[in-house]
Structure formats: structure tokens, C-alpha cells
CSV table of C-alpha atoms in Angstrom, one decimal:
chain,number,residue,atom,x,y,z
A,196,HIS,CA,132.2,107.8,103.3
A,197,CYS,CA,132.9,106.0,106.6
A,198,SER,CA,129.9,104.8,108.6
A,199,LEU,CA,131.9,103.4,111.6
A,200,CYS,CA,135.4,104.3,112.8
A,201,THR,CA,137.8,103.6,115.7
A,202,ASP,CA,139.4,107.1,115.5
A,203,ALA,CA,139.7,110.1,113.1
A,204,THR,CA,141.8,108.2,110.6
A,205,THR,CA,140.7,104.5,110.8
A,206,CYS,CA,137.4,103.3,109.4
A,207,THR,CA,135.9,99.9,110.2
A,208,ASP,CA,132.8,100.1,108.0
A,209,CYS,CA,131.7,102.1,104.9
A,210,VAL,CA,128.5,103.5,103.5
A,211,VAL,CA,126.8,101.8,100.5
A,212,GLY,CA,128.8,102.1,97.3
A,213,TYR,CA,132.2,101.9,99.1
A,214,TYR,CA,134.4,99.1,100.4
A,215,LEU,CA,136.9,99.0,103.3
A,216,ASP,CA,140.6,99.0,102.2
A,217,SER,CA,143.3,99.3,104.9
A,218,GLY,CA,141.1,101.4,107.1
A,219,LEU,CA,139.9,103.7,104.3
A,220,CYS,CA,136.7,103.7,102.3
A,221,THR,CA,137.1,103.4,98.5
A,222,ALA,CA,134.4,103.7,95.9
A,223,CYS,CA,133.0,100.6,94.3
A,224,GLY,CA,133.3,100.3,90.5
A,225,THR,CA,130.9,102.0,88.0
A,226,HIS,CA,127.2,101.0,88.5
A,227,CYS,CA,128.1,98.9,91.5
A,228,SER,CA,126.2,99.5,94.8
A,229,LEU,CA,127.9,96.8,97.0
A,230,CYS,CA,131.4,95.4,96.6
A,231,THR,CA,134.1,93.5,98.5
A,232,ASP,CA,137.0,95.1,96.6
A,233,ALA,CA,137.8,97.2,93.5
A,234,THR,CA,137.1,94.3,91.1
A,235,THR,CA,134.4,92.3,92.8
A,236,CYS,CA,130.8,93.7,92.8
A,237,THR,CA,128.1,91.9,94.8
A,238,ASP,CA,125.1,94.1,93.9
A,239,CYS,CA,124.4,96.7,91.2
A,240,VAL,CA,122.4,99.9,91.0
A,241,VAL,CA,119.0,100.0,89.4
A,242,GLY,CA,119.1,99.3,85.7
A,243,TYR,CA,122.1,96.9,85.9
A,244,TYR,CA,122.5,93.2,86.8
A,245,LEU,CA,125.4,91.3,88.3
A,246,ASP,CA,127.4,89.3,85.7
A,247,SER,CA,130.6,87.5,87.0
A,248,GLY,CA,131.3,90.2,89.6
A,249,ALA,CA,130.7,93.1,87.2
A,250,CYS,CA,127.6,95.2,86.5
A,251,THR,CA,126.0,95.1,83.1
A,252,ALA,CA,123.2,97.3,81.8
A,253,CYS,CA,119.7,95.8,81.6
A,254,GLY,CA,117.8,96.0,78.2
A,255,THR,CA,116.1,99.1,76.8
A,256,HIS,CA,113.5,100.6,79.1
A,257,CYS,CA,114.2,97.9,81.8
A,258,SER,CA,114.8,99.2,85.3
A,259,LEU,CA,115.4,95.8,87.0
A,260,CYS,CA,116.6,92.5,85.4
A,261,THR,CA,118.1,89.2,86.2
A,262,ASP,CA,120.2,88.9,83.0
A,263,ALA,CA,120.5,90.5,79.6
A,264,THR,CA,117.3,89.0,78.3
A,265,THR,CA,115.0,88.8,81.4
A,266,CYS,CA,113.5,92.1,82.7
A,267,THR,CA,111.6,92.1,86.0
A,268,ASP,CA,110.5,95.8,86.1
A,269,CYS,CA,110.3,98.6,83.6
A,270,VAL,CA,110.9,102.3,83.6
A,271,VAL,CA,108.0,104.8,83.8
A,272,GLY,CA,105.8,104.7,80.7
A,273,TYR,CA,106.4,101.0,80.0
A,274,TYR,CA,104.9,97.7,81.3
A,275,LEU,CA,106.3,94.2,81.6
A,276,ASP,CA,105.1,91.7,79.0
A,277,SER,CA,106.8,88.3,79.1
A,278,GLY,CA,110.1,89.7,80.3
A,279,VAL,CA,110.1,92.5,77.8
A,280,CYS,CA,109.3,96.2,78.4
A,281,THR,CA,106.5,97.5,76.1
A,282,ALA,CA,105.4,101.2,75.9
A,283,CYS,CA,102.2,102.2,77.6
A,284,GLY,CA,99.4,103.9,75.5
A,285,THR,CA,99.4,107.6,74.5
A,286,HIS,CA,99.6,110.1,77.4
A,287,CYS,CA,99.9,107.2,79.9
A,288,SER,CA,102.8,107.3,82.4
A,289,LEU,CA,102.0,104.0,84.2
A,290,CYS,CA,100.1,101.0,83.0
A,291,THR,CA,99.5,97.3,83.7
A,292,ASP,CA,99.1,96.3,80.0
A,293,ALA,CA,98.5,97.8,76.5
A,294,THR,CA,94.9,98.9,77.3
A,295,THR,CA,94.9,99.6,81.1
A,296,CYS,CA,96.5,102.9,82.2
A,297,THR,CA,96.9,103.5,86.0
A,298,ASP,CA,98.4,107.1,85.8
A,299,CYS,CA,98.6,109.8,83.1
A,300,VAL,CA,101.2,112.4,82.1
A,301,VAL,CA,100.8,116.0,83.2
A,302,GLY,CA,97.8,117.6,81.5
A,303,TYR,CA,95.7,114.4,81.4
A,304,TYR,CA,93.5,112.6,83.9
A,305,LEU,CA,92.5,108.9,84.2
A,306,ASP,CA,89.0,108.0,83.0
A,307,SER,CA,88.1,104.3,82.9
A,308,GLY,CA,91.7,103.2,82.2
A,309,LEU,CA,92.3,105.8,79.5
A,310,CYS,CA,94.0,109.2,79.6
A,311,THR,CA,91.9,112.2,78.7
A,312,ALA,CA,93.1,115.7,78.2
A,313,CYS,CA,92.4,118.3,81.0
A,314,GLY,CA,90.4,121.4,80.1
A,315,THR,CA,91.8,124.5,78.4
A,316,HIS,CA,94.7,126.2,80.3
A,317,CYS,CA,94.7,123.4,82.9
A,318,SER,CA,98.0,121.5,83.6
A,319,LEU,CA,96.6,119.1,86.4
A,320,CYS,CA,93.1,117.9,86.9
A,321,THR,CA,91.1,115.2,88.6
A,322,ASP,CA,88.3,115.0,85.9
A,323,ALA,CA,86.9,116.9,82.9
A,324,THR,CA,85.6,119.8,85.0
A,325,THR,CA,87.9,120.0,88.0
A,326,CYS,CA,91.3,121.6,87.5
A,327,THR,CA,93.9,121.5,90.4
A,328,GLU,CA,96.7,123.5,88.7
A,329,CYS,CA,96.8,126.0,85.8
A,330,VAL,CA,99.3,126.8,83.1
A,331,VAL,CA,101.4,130.0,83.4
A,332,GLY,CA,99.3,133.1,83.0
A,333,TYR,CA,96.2,131.6,84.6
A,334,TYR,CA,95.0,131.1,88.2
A,335,LEU,CA,92.8,128.5,89.8
A,336,ASP,CA,89.3,129.7,90.8
A,337,TYR,CA,87.0,126.9,92.2
A,338,GLY,CA,88.4,124.2,89.9
A,339,ALA,CA,88.5,126.4,86.7
A,340,CYS,CA,91.5,128.3,85.2
A,341,MET,CA,91.0,132.0,84.8
A,342,ALA,CA,93.3,134.4,83.0
A,343,CYS,CA,95.7,136.6,85.0
A,344,GLY,CA,95.5,140.4,84.5
A,345,THR,CA,97.2,142.2,81.6
A,346,HIS,CA,101.0,141.7,81.3
A,347,CYS,CA,100.9,139.3,84.3
A,348,SER,CA,102.6,135.9,83.9
A,349,LEU,CA,101.8,134.5,87.4
A,350,CYS,CA,98.9,135.5,89.8
A,351,THR,CA,96.9,134.3,92.7
A,352,GLU,CA,93.7,136.0,91.4
A,353,ASP,CA,92.7,138.4,88.6
A,354,THR,CA,93.8,141.5,90.6
A,355,THR,CA,96.9,140.1,92.4
A,356,CYS,CA,99.9,139.5,90.2
A,357,THR,CA,103.1,137.8,91.5
A,358,ASP,CA,105.2,137.9,88.4
A,359,CYS,CA,105.1,140.0,85.2
A,360,VAL,CA,105.9,139.3,81.5
A,361,VAL,CA,109.2,140.7,80.0
A,362,GLY,CA,109.1,144.5,79.8
A,363,TYR,CA,107.1,145.0,83.0
A,364,TYR,CA,107.9,145.0,86.7
A,365,LEU,CA,105.8,144.1,89.7
A,366,ASP,CA,104.5,147.1,91.8
A,367,SER,CA,102.1,146.3,94.7
A,368,GLY,CA,100.6,143.3,92.8
A,369,VAL,CA,100.2,145.2,89.5
A,370,CYS,CA,102.4,144.9,86.4
A,371,THR,CA,103.8,148.3,85.3
A,372,ALA,CA,105.7,148.9,82.1
A,373,CYS,CA,109.5,149.4,82.2
A,374,GLY,CA,110.8,152.7,80.9
A,375,THR,CA,111.4,153.5,77.2
A,376,GLN,CA,114.0,151.3,75.5
A,377,CYS,CA,114.2,149.1,78.7
A,378,SER,CA,113.3,145.4,78.2
A,379,LEU,CA,113.9,144.3,81.8
A,380,CYS,CA,113.6,146.3,85.0
A,381,THR,CA,113.1,145.8,88.8
A,382,ASP,CA,111.3,149.2,89.3
A,383,ALA,CA,110.6,152.5,87.5
A,384,ASN,CA,114.1,153.7,88.0
A,385,THR,CA,116.2,150.5,87.6
A,386,CYS,CA,116.7,149.1,84.1
A,387,THR,CA,118.6,145.7,84.1
A,388,ASP,CA,118.6,145.1,80.3
A,389,CYS,CA,118.0,147.3,77.3
């Protein structure tokens, strides 16, 4: 944890979160990012504020604060309203106020400040008709999600499987059933679970 030293055993400067004590780097107290000694903190980690040389937790959903009652920034999914963190709208991950969303949770896209669900089997999209990522068991084909082949859990296209459902193994891009009474296998001759 030494950032500068005079020799292999004597440190002259420490990395963030540590203080210099007789040529050795010692960790600062809990939630303290900068300190001068074991009991005097000068800066705290995100979510805590400095209170008489110690770090105290900010209020609920608050990521930065100046004291116990004044928040200056909120965690994802909340916005700052007169020093208090308030939840964003449904399916909104970032917002500026109660009615204006600036980013949505996975499976939704931003449309005029509101979060709207992506299409069927689509996990990421840019609008109602353009998918950029599909749920497991589907592949992306020109902005639409298409089903993988039979017994295929991941694929790059309908005929090229990259992973199979339980009870099947991958053989040259095709899912093939494991042997009788075998629930997991790596090939036709190797059963890994019955």
C-alpha cells in the first residue's frame, strides 16, 4: 500500500485509504478514504460525510451529503428534491424529477421522458421496433428477436447453437440429447450428472 519509498522497508507516502505510520502504511478507519492517523479522518468514501473526524452514513438513497439531513446526490433510481432523495418513476433508472426520466431499466426504452417496454423476447432496445439484445433462447436478426432452434438456449442464428438446455450437449452447432438416464453430458459418451 506504499506509493513512494526510500528502500524495501521504509515508505514515505501511501495510497488513498492509508496513512503513514513510522515508515509503514496503515489502513484508515472504516468508510474513511483519507486520514492523518488511526482516529482522524479527513475525507470519506461515497455515501458517508465527515463529522468531527469520523465518517457517518448519509441518509437513505443518498450517495453524497454534507451532513445527516442534506443530500447533494442520490443513488441510481432516485432524484434530488430539496435535499431529499425521491424515487424515480416506474422502470426509470435515472431521472431529473418525478415526471422526467433520462434512462430506463433493462427491457425498457426512453420515449418522450417515459419508459416503455421493449418488444417480446427483447432485453435491450432503442425503440418499439429496434431490438439490440435478446433474452436467452432468442437471437438478434435485423433488430428483431427470433427463437433459437429446438433444445438450444443460446444461438447466433436459427441453425447455429452455442449452448443447449439441460439434457442436451452441443455437437457442431446442434443440440443432441444426452443418453438415457443422463441429465447432463459433454458428449454422447460422457455423462456428468444422472
